[in-house]
Amino acid sequence: MALIVQKYGGTSVGTVERIQAVAEKIRKCRENGDSVVVVVSAMSGETNRLIDMAAQIDPHGPAREMDVLVSTGEQVTIALLSIALEKIGAPARSYTGSQIRILTDDAYSKARILNIDDSRVRSDLDAGRVVVVAGFQGVDAEGNITTLGRGGSDTTAVAMAAALHADECQIFTDVDGVYTTDPRVEPKARRLDRITFEEMLEMASLGSKILQIRSVEFAGKYNVPLRVLSSFTEGGGTLITFEDDEMEEAMISGIAFNRDEAKLTIQGVPDRPGIAFEILGPIGQANIEVDMIVQNVGDNDTTDFTFTVHRNEYAKALEILRQIAAKVGARKVVGDDKIVKISLVGVGMRSHAGIAAAMFEALAKEGVNIQMISTSEIKISVVVAEKYLELVVRALHEAFGLDREPAMG
Ligand code: ASP
Ligand code: MG
């Protein structure tokens, strides 16, 4: 008999009928002899609806009251689901975050979980009940309601699974797993049976918005096997786990991309100690996050710097960079916000040489100019003109055989 934590997102509980279908799924799981703790989101659209109402009064309402407000969405779902479970003969009990005491810090709207008291949950499970927990919310040491950030129910589920030492945390959503790349860009994208936490973090931070990133970090830290699967279709989904022997065959697990990038270059800056700090210091002070950074080899005692920022921050960064250029006596500032970053991700890179070369060869064949390159242990990223996004993703998908099942053994 296993202990499973299941999480159902907003679309999976978007209507009363869907809530009843979820109850049916849970009942079946219990009939297999498993104990089930269920974490739910608000019904789809509900959190936005609540925020919009508050915004009609004040677009910047007090953070404490905003959390009291948005946490109500999940409270509706836990009650409806428990009613649905009881109706079909599955004893159930619902709990808000403060009732089971999901203790968090006091950072409203982005609180972090500090501790979960599992005693109540355990005694309910021992009594044969399904425990239904409101996602996304907790309570601080003073008893104030807090929330965990948008998409935070994923993190609640993983934290519950960690606290209970559950056998698996299953995230039911509207996609049937994690894909080699976005199927809207490459229709040949294939669902992965497994992916490592590290790879998932890279894929997630690069824009595959299947799970809240924090939940993946949490699962990796506490070694909670995490599975993403569809609540609408049958199938095993994708298991996110630690690296093991079975996974070694795949060199590359996926291709992630990020459309929200912009590039800035400052040319002809004096090549002297401290210059990188003089340039990037003010950018950091303006709270602009810098992603890739490239400094060219100095020439005539001057050098060029190029870096990327989020596209929303492009105008602000450009303005700051112009001021810096005047101050340090740089020759010119140029920028481009029609760029994308495309990355190959795979733990297999650690043990295979030549992946970067194969990537660049694929781009060369398509005649695509690479503007920037960066690498980390399990990722190689290139910046190219936005118009090449589809072309490059498909070319790489083909070149690395991602549409085929990896060979066994
Ligand atoms: N209901 C919250 C949101 O919409 C939390 C969640 O769905 O995970 O962000
Ligand atoms: Mg979600």
Short mmCIF file of C-alpha atoms and ligand atoms in Angstrom, two decimals:
data_model
loop_
_atom_site.label_atom_id
_atom_site.label_comp_id
_atom_site.label_asym_id
_atom_site.label_seq_id
_atom_site.Cartn_x
_atom_site.Cartn_y
_atom_site.Cartn_z
CA MET A 1 0.00 0.00 0.00
CA ALA A 2 1.41 3.31 -1.10
CA LEU A 3 0.91 6.85 0.12
CA ILE A 4 0.26 9.14 -2.81
CA VAL A 5 -0.12 12.91 -2.85
CA GLN A 6 -2.15 14.05 -5.84
CA LYS A 7 -2.50 17.63 -6.99
CA TYR A 8 -5.24 18.82 -9.33
CA GLY A 9 -4.80 22.17 -11.02
CA GLY A 10 -7.42 24.77 -11.89
CA THR A 11 -8.61 23.31 -15.20
CA SER A 12 -8.89 19.82 -13.66
CA VAL A 13 -11.35 21.22 -11.10
CA GLY A 14 -12.75 23.96 -13.35
CA THR A 15 -16.42 22.89 -13.11
CA VAL A 16 -18.61 20.89 -10.75
CA GLU A 17 -18.63 18.01 -13.27
CA ARG A 18 -14.85 17.99 -13.38
CA ILE A 19 -14.64 17.99 -9.61
CA GLN A 20 -16.93 14.94 -9.63
CA ALA A 21 -14.67 13.26 -12.21
CA VAL A 22 -11.65 13.95 -10.00
CA ALA A 23 -13.49 12.43 -7.03
CA GLU A 24 -14.08 9.31 -9.11
CA LYS A 25 -10.36 9.08 -9.96
CA ILE A 26 -9.45 9.40 -6.31
CA ARG A 27 -11.95 6.74 -5.31
CA LYS A 28 -10.38 4.29 -7.79
CA CYS A 29 -6.95 5.03 -6.41
CA ARG A 30 -8.20 4.25 -2.91
CA GLU A 31 -9.77 1.01 -4.10
CA ASN A 32 -6.31 -0.09 -5.24
CA GLY A 33 -5.37 0.14 -1.58
CA ASP A 34 -3.45 3.40 -1.71
CA SER A 35 -3.80 6.22 0.81
CA VAL A 36 -4.42 9.53 -0.87
CA VAL A 37 -3.80 13.12 0.12
CA VAL A 38 -5.20 15.54 -2.43
CA VAL A 39 -4.08 19.12 -2.96
CA VAL A 40 -6.24 21.34 -5.14
CA SER A 41 -6.02 24.72 -6.83
CA ALA A 42 -8.85 27.19 -7.15
CA MET A 43 -11.29 26.52 -10.00
CA SER A 44 -9.75 27.88 -13.21
CA GLY A 45 -10.05 31.65 -13.54
CA GLU A 46 -11.09 32.07 -9.92
CA THR A 47 -7.84 33.52 -8.55
CA ASN A 48 -7.79 36.10 -11.35
CA ARG A 49 -11.43 36.94 -10.73
CA LEU A 50 -10.70 37.63 -7.06
CA ILE A 51 -7.68 39.79 -7.88
CA ASP A 52 -9.71 41.77 -10.43
CA MET A 53 -12.40 42.52 -7.86
CA ALA A 54 -9.87 43.89 -5.43
CA ALA A 55 -8.24 45.92 -8.20
CA GLN A 56 -11.54 47.71 -8.81
CA ILE A 57 -11.20 49.09 -5.28
CA ASP A 58 -7.42 49.49 -5.17
CA PRO A 59 -4.89 48.10 -7.67
CA HIS A 60 -2.37 47.93 -4.83
CA GLY A 61 -4.47 46.68 -1.96
CA PRO A 62 -2.82 45.76 1.36
CA ALA A 63 -0.77 42.57 0.91
CA ARG A 64 -2.28 40.92 3.99
CA GLU A 65 -5.83 41.39 2.75
CA MET A 66 -4.94 40.27 -0.78
CA ASP A 67 -3.79 36.95 0.66
CA VAL A 68 -6.96 36.58 2.73
CA LEU A 69 -8.88 37.20 -0.48
CA VAL A 70 -7.06 34.96 -2.96
CA SER A 71 -6.82 32.04 -0.54
CA THR A 72 -10.61 31.69 -0.64
CA GLY A 73 -10.52 30.17 -4.14
CA GLU A 74 -8.89 27.00 -2.91
CA GLN A 75 -11.24 26.78 0.08
CA VAL A 76 -14.19 26.46 -2.28
CA THR A 77 -12.53 23.61 -4.18
CA ILE A 78 -11.56 21.55 -1.12
CA ALA A 79 -15.14 21.67 0.17
CA LEU A 80 -16.73 20.79 -3.18
CA LEU A 81 -14.30 17.93 -3.74
CA SER A 82 -14.87 16.54 -0.26
CA ILE A 83 -18.64 16.71 -0.76
CA ALA A 84 -18.21 14.87 -4.08
CA LEU A 85 -16.03 12.19 -2.44
CA GLU A 86 -18.45 11.62 0.43
CA LYS A 87 -21.32 11.38 -2.06
CA ILE A 88 -19.66 8.41 -3.79
CA GLY A 89 -18.81 6.67 -0.55
CA ALA A 90 -15.22 7.82 -0.04
CA PRO A 91 -14.85 9.35 3.41
CA ALA A 92 -13.04 12.65 3.10
CA ARG A 93 -12.03 15.68 5.08
CA SER A 94 -10.98 19.07 3.81
CA TYR A 95 -8.43 21.37 5.41
CA THR A 96 -7.26 24.90 4.73
CA GLY A 97 -3.55 25.65 5.03
CA SER A 98 -3.98 27.17 8.45
CA GLN A 99 -6.05 24.24 9.74
CA ILE A 100 -3.36 21.64 9.17
CA ARG A 101 -0.82 24.30 9.90
CA ILE A 102 1.27 24.78 6.84
CA LEU A 103 3.58 27.20 8.59
CA THR A 104 5.19 29.80 6.33
CA ASP A 105 7.26 32.94 6.71
CA ASP A 106 5.37 36.24 6.61
CA ALA A 107 6.16 37.27 3.02
CA TYR A 108 2.61 37.85 1.76
CA SER A 109 1.98 36.67 -1.83
CA LYS A 110 5.31 34.87 -2.00
CA ALA A 111 5.59 33.07 1.33
CA ARG A 112 7.89 30.10 1.82
CA ILE A 113 6.84 26.96 3.68
CA LEU A 114 8.80 26.43 6.89
CA ASN A 115 7.06 23.45 8.42
CA ILE A 116 4.01 21.21 8.07
CA ASP A 117 2.33 19.57 11.01
CA ASP A 118 1.36 16.13 9.68
CA SER A 119 -0.40 14.77 12.79
CA ARG A 120 -3.93 15.61 11.70
CA VAL A 121 -3.37 14.28 8.21
CA ARG A 122 -1.91 11.06 9.53
CA SER A 123 -4.76 10.35 11.89
CA ASP A 124 -7.28 10.94 9.10
CA LEU A 125 -5.38 8.61 6.79
CA ASP A 126 -5.23 5.99 9.54
CA ALA A 127 -9.01 6.32 9.85
CA GLY A 128 -9.31 5.55 6.13
CA ARG A 129 -10.16 9.06 4.98
CA VAL A 130 -9.04 10.97 1.92
CA VAL A 131 -7.42 14.20 3.08
CA VAL A 132 -8.15 17.19 0.86
CA VAL A 133 -5.81 20.14 1.34
CA ALA A 134 -6.09 23.68 -0.04
CA GLY A 135 -3.07 24.46 -2.17
CA PHE A 136 -1.25 27.79 -2.46
CA GLN A 137 -1.83 28.88 1.15
CA GLY A 138 -0.37 28.74 4.60
CA VAL A 139 -0.25 30.61 7.85
CA ASP A 140 2.55 32.59 9.44
CA ALA A 141 3.71 32.36 13.06
CA GLU A 142 1.29 35.17 13.96
CA GLY A 143 -1.69 33.36 12.47
CA ASN A 144 -1.98 35.52 9.35
CA ILE A 145 -3.03 33.81 6.13
CA THR A 146 -0.27 33.76 3.52
CA THR A 147 -0.03 32.57 -0.09
CA LEU A 148 2.88 30.99 -1.93
CA GLY A 149 2.93 32.82 -5.28
CA ARG A 150 1.01 32.09 -8.47
CA GLY A 151 1.02 28.41 -9.30
CA GLY A 152 1.87 27.71 -5.66
CA SER A 153 -0.38 24.67 -5.27
CA ASP A 154 2.34 22.60 -6.93
CA THR A 155 4.65 23.56 -4.10
CA THR A 156 2.02 22.74 -1.48
CA ALA A 157 1.68 19.27 -2.99
CA VAL A 158 5.42 18.62 -3.02
CA ALA A 159 5.79 19.96 0.52
CA MET A 160 2.96 17.69 1.73
CA ALA A 161 4.62 14.74 0.00
CA ALA A 162 7.96 15.59 1.62
CA ALA A 163 6.42 16.01 5.09
CA LEU A 164 4.53 12.71 4.83
CA HIS A 165 7.40 10.84 3.11
CA ALA A 166 4.91 9.94 0.40
CA ASP A 167 5.84 7.38 -2.23
CA GLU A 168 5.01 9.74 -5.07
CA CYS A 169 3.68 13.22 -5.72
CA GLN A 170 1.43 13.26 -8.79
CA ILE A 171 0.65 16.57 -10.44
CA PHE A 172 -2.48 16.25 -12.57
CA THR A 173 -2.72 18.98 -15.15
CA ASP A 174 -4.01 19.67 -18.66
CA VAL A 175 -0.95 18.29 -20.45
CA ASP A 176 0.03 14.62 -20.30
CA GLY A 177 3.66 15.14 -19.33
CA VAL A 178 6.90 16.91 -20.12
CA TYR A 179 7.83 17.02 -23.80
CA THR A 180 11.16 17.13 -25.63
CA THR A 181 10.11 20.63 -26.68
CA ASP A 182 6.96 22.70 -27.07
CA PRO A 183 4.67 20.67 -29.40
CA ARG A 184 3.22 23.93 -30.75
CA VAL A 185 6.63 24.71 -32.24
CA GLU A 186 7.67 21.16 -33.17
CA PRO A 187 4.72 18.82 -33.69
CA LYS A 188 7.10 15.85 -33.57
CA ALA A 189 7.89 16.62 -29.93
CA ARG A 190 7.70 13.47 -27.84
CA ARG A 191 6.58 12.96 -24.26
CA LEU A 192 9.47 11.97 -22.00
CA ASP A 193 8.94 9.03 -19.64
CA ARG A 194 11.54 10.40 -17.27
CA ILE A 195 13.57 13.52 -16.74
CA THR A 196 15.91 14.51 -13.91
CA PHE A 197 15.18 17.30 -11.43
CA GLU A 198 18.12 19.25 -12.81
CA GLU A 199 16.90 18.96 -16.39
CA MET A 200 13.38 19.87 -15.37
CA LEU A 201 14.64 22.98 -13.58
CA GLU A 202 16.47 24.07 -16.74
CA MET A 203 13.45 23.35 -18.90
CA ALA A 204 11.11 25.11 -16.45
CA SER A 205 13.27 28.19 -15.99
CA LEU A 206 13.49 28.46 -19.76
CA GLY A 207 9.80 28.77 -20.17
CA SER A 208 8.12 25.37 -20.05
CA LYS A 209 5.52 26.52 -17.57
CA ILE A 210 4.17 23.15 -16.51
CA LEU A 211 5.19 23.31 -12.86
CA GLN A 212 5.99 26.13 -10.47
CA ILE A 213 9.81 26.17 -10.43
CA ARG A 214 9.92 26.25 -6.67
CA SER A 215 8.06 22.95 -6.49
CA VAL A 216 10.74 21.26 -8.61
CA GLU A 217 13.51 22.69 -6.42
CA PHE A 218 11.66 21.47 -3.37
CA ALA A 219 11.16 17.99 -4.82
CA GLY A 220 14.85 17.74 -5.71
CA LYS A 221 15.93 18.92 -2.29
CA TYR A 222 13.70 16.48 -0.40
CA ASN A 223 13.96 13.70 -2.95
CA VAL A 224 10.24 13.49 -3.66
CA PRO A 225 9.49 11.51 -6.84
CA LEU A 226 7.33 13.85 -8.86
CA ARG A 227 5.08 12.80 -11.72
CA VAL A 228 3.30 15.10 -14.17
CA LEU A 229 0.23 13.60 -15.79
CA SER A 230 -3.04 14.55 -17.41
CA SER A 231 -6.29 14.47 -15.50
CA PHE A 232 -8.16 14.10 -18.79
CA THR A 233 -6.38 11.20 -20.49
CA GLU A 234 -4.92 7.94 -19.23
CA GLY A 235 -1.17 7.44 -19.27
CA GLY A 236 1.90 7.31 -17.08
CA GLY A 237 2.96 10.91 -17.67
CA THR A 238 6.53 11.98 -16.98
CA LEU A 239 8.43 11.00 -13.85
CA ILE A 240 10.83 13.64 -12.54
CA THR A 241 13.48 11.92 -10.53
CA PHE A 242 17.16 11.46 -9.83
CA GLU A 243 19.52 10.31 -12.51
CA ASP A 244 19.85 6.55 -12.79
CA ASP A 245 21.37 3.97 -15.13
CA GLU A 246 18.30 3.77 -17.31
CA MET A 247 18.58 7.43 -18.20
CA GLU A 248 22.12 7.39 -19.39
CA GLU A 249 21.39 6.61 -23.02
CA ALA A 250 19.81 9.94 -23.83
CA MET A 251 22.42 12.61 -24.51
CA ILE A 252 19.87 15.36 -24.82
CA SER A 253 16.51 15.35 -23.07
CA GLY A 254 14.98 18.43 -24.53
CA ILE A 255 15.11 21.79 -26.22
CA ALA A 256 13.94 24.78 -24.23
CA PHE A 257 13.57 28.29 -25.52
CA ASN A 258 12.86 31.71 -24.26
CA ARG A 259 11.23 34.35 -26.42
CA ASP A 260 11.36 37.09 -23.82
CA GLU A 261 14.99 38.07 -24.28
CA ALA A 262 16.70 41.24 -25.43
CA LYS A 263 20.37 41.92 -26.07
CA LEU A 264 22.44 45.02 -25.31
CA THR A 265 25.99 45.82 -26.38
CA ILE A 266 28.31 48.54 -25.20
CA GLN A 267 31.23 48.99 -27.61
CA GLY A 268 34.65 50.46 -27.16
CA VAL A 269 34.83 50.62 -23.39
CA PRO A 270 38.25 51.09 -21.76
CA ASP A 271 39.71 47.64 -21.01
CA ARG A 272 40.67 48.11 -17.38
CA PRO A 273 40.00 46.44 -14.01
CA GLY A 274 36.56 47.23 -12.60
CA ILE A 275 34.87 47.95 -15.92
CA ALA A 276 32.49 44.99 -15.75
CA PHE A 277 31.34 46.18 -12.36
CA GLU A 278 30.95 49.76 -13.59
CA ILE A 279 28.66 48.51 -16.34
CA LEU A 280 26.69 45.76 -14.63
CA GLY A 281 26.60 47.33 -11.15
CA PRO A 282 24.02 50.02 -12.08
CA ILE A 283 21.99 47.46 -14.07
CA GLY A 284 21.81 45.24 -11.00
CA GLN A 285 20.98 48.20 -8.80
CA ALA A 286 18.01 48.96 -11.03
CA ASN A 287 16.82 45.43 -10.23
CA ILE A 288 17.30 44.27 -13.79
CA GLU A 289 18.26 40.63 -14.00
CA VAL A 290 21.07 39.88 -16.42
CA ASP A 291 21.17 36.46 -18.06
CA MET A 292 24.05 35.86 -20.50
CA ILE A 293 27.18 38.01 -20.46
CA VAL A 294 29.93 38.08 -23.08
CA GLN A 295 33.06 40.22 -23.01
CA ASN A 296 35.18 40.35 -26.11
CA VAL A 297 38.95 40.15 -26.28
CA GLY A 298 40.40 43.61 -25.78
CA ASP A 299 41.61 45.50 -28.83
CA ASN A 300 43.53 48.83 -28.66
CA ASP A 301 42.89 48.87 -24.92
CA THR A 302 39.16 48.83 -25.47
CA THR A 303 36.64 46.02 -25.34
CA ASP A 304 32.95 45.22 -26.02
CA PHE A 305 30.37 43.88 -23.60
CA THR A 306 27.15 42.17 -24.58
CA PHE A 307 24.49 40.92 -22.20
CA THR A 308 20.86 39.84 -22.27
CA VAL A 309 17.93 40.92 -20.12
CA HIS A 310 14.21 40.19 -20.03
CA ARG A 311 12.46 41.94 -22.91
CA ASN A 312 10.27 43.92 -20.48
CA GLU A 313 13.39 45.55 -19.05
CA TYR A 314 14.97 46.33 -22.41
CA ALA A 315 14.09 50.04 -22.60
CA LYS A 316 15.13 50.68 -19.02
CA ALA A 317 18.43 48.80 -19.45
CA LEU A 318 19.19 50.65 -22.69
CA GLU A 319 18.68 53.99 -21.02
CA ILE A 320 20.96 53.07 -18.10
CA LEU A 321 23.59 51.72 -20.47
CA ARG A 322 23.62 55.00 -22.44
CA GLN A 323 24.32 56.90 -19.22
CA ILE A 324 27.13 54.48 -18.36
CA ALA A 325 28.60 54.85 -21.86
CA ALA A 326 28.80 58.62 -21.44
CA LYS A 327 30.42 58.21 -18.04
CA VAL A 328 33.12 55.67 -18.99
CA GLY A 329 33.71 57.11 -22.46
CA ALA A 330 32.47 54.16 -24.48
CA ARG A 331 32.13 54.43 -28.25
CA LYS A 332 28.59 53.20 -28.80
CA VAL A 333 25.56 51.41 -27.36
CA VAL A 334 23.46 49.13 -29.53
CA GLY A 335 20.62 46.77 -28.73
CA ASP A 336 18.22 44.24 -30.21
CA ASP A 337 15.00 43.01 -28.66
CA LYS A 338 14.11 40.64 -31.50
CA ILE A 339 16.20 37.77 -30.25
CA VAL A 340 15.48 34.39 -28.65
CA LYS A 341 17.53 32.02 -26.57
CA ILE A 342 17.40 28.34 -27.49
CA SER A 343 18.96 25.70 -25.27
CA LEU A 344 19.79 22.04 -25.47
CA VAL A 345 19.32 20.42 -22.07
CA GLY A 346 20.58 17.01 -20.97
CA VAL A 347 22.54 15.41 -18.15
CA GLY A 348 24.13 13.18 -20.81
CA MET A 349 26.26 16.18 -21.83
CA ARG A 350 28.51 15.50 -18.88
CA SER A 351 29.72 12.28 -20.42
CA HIS A 352 29.49 13.00 -24.16
CA ALA A 353 31.88 15.21 -26.06
CA GLY A 354 31.01 17.04 -29.27
CA ILE A 355 27.46 18.09 -28.46
CA ALA A 356 28.19 21.79 -28.89
CA ALA A 357 29.85 21.09 -32.24
CA ALA A 358 26.85 19.04 -33.39
CA MET A 359 24.55 21.87 -32.33
CA PHE A 360 26.54 24.49 -34.24
CA GLU A 361 26.71 22.23 -37.28
CA ALA A 362 22.92 21.96 -37.34
CA LEU A 363 22.62 25.76 -37.23
CA ALA A 364 25.29 26.19 -39.89
CA LYS A 365 23.39 23.87 -42.22
CA GLU A 366 20.33 26.10 -41.86
CA GLY A 367 22.42 29.22 -42.43
CA VAL A 368 21.44 30.68 -39.06
CA ASN A 369 23.83 33.14 -37.47
CA ILE A 370 24.61 32.52 -33.80
CA GLN A 371 24.83 35.82 -31.91
CA MET A 372 25.83 34.54 -28.48
CA ILE A 373 26.72 31.21 -26.91
CA SER A 374 26.79 30.12 -23.30
CA THR A 375 27.22 26.75 -21.67
CA SER A 376 26.71 25.17 -18.29
CA GLU A 377 27.17 21.61 -17.13
CA ILE A 378 23.93 20.29 -18.60
CA LYS A 379 22.93 23.05 -21.04
CA ILE A 380 24.16 24.80 -24.18
CA SER A 381 22.36 27.98 -25.17
CA VAL A 382 22.52 30.11 -28.28
CA VAL A 383 20.98 33.47 -29.03
CA VAL A 384 19.60 33.86 -32.55
CA ALA A 385 17.25 36.25 -34.34
CA GLU A 386 13.66 35.69 -33.28
CA LYS A 387 12.52 34.84 -36.82
CA TYR A 388 14.63 31.65 -36.72
CA LEU A 389 13.03 30.19 -33.60
CA GLU A 390 10.88 27.51 -35.28
CA LEU A 391 13.56 26.65 -37.82
CA VAL A 392 16.27 26.16 -35.18
CA VAL A 393 14.11 24.21 -32.73
CA ARG A 394 13.03 21.80 -35.47
CA ALA A 395 16.54 21.45 -36.88
CA LEU A 396 17.94 20.61 -33.45
CA HIS A 397 15.09 18.26 -32.64
CA GLU A 398 15.92 16.36 -35.82
CA ALA A 399 19.71 16.52 -35.43
CA PHE A 400 19.60 15.04 -31.93
CA GLY A 401 17.00 12.42 -32.81
CA LEU A 402 14.57 13.67 -30.20
CA ASP A 403 11.56 12.41 -32.11
CA ARG A 404 12.77 8.82 -31.64
CA GLU A 405 12.66 6.76 -28.46
CA PRO A 406 16.19 6.53 -27.03
CA ALA A 407 17.85 3.18 -27.72
CA MET A 408 17.87 0.76 -24.81
CA GLY A 409 20.91 -0.82 -23.24
N1 ASP B 1 -4.84 29.41 -7.53
C1 ASP B 1 -3.48 29.86 -7.52
C2 ASP B 1 -3.13 30.48 -8.86
O1 ASP B 1 -3.97 30.61 -9.72
C3 ASP B 1 -2.52 28.75 -7.17
C4 ASP B 1 -2.47 27.60 -8.15
O2 ASP B 1 -3.31 27.45 -9.00
O3 ASP B 1 -1.53 26.80 -8.04
O4 ASP B 1 -2.02 30.88 -9.07
MG MG B 2 -0.65 25.58 -12.17
#
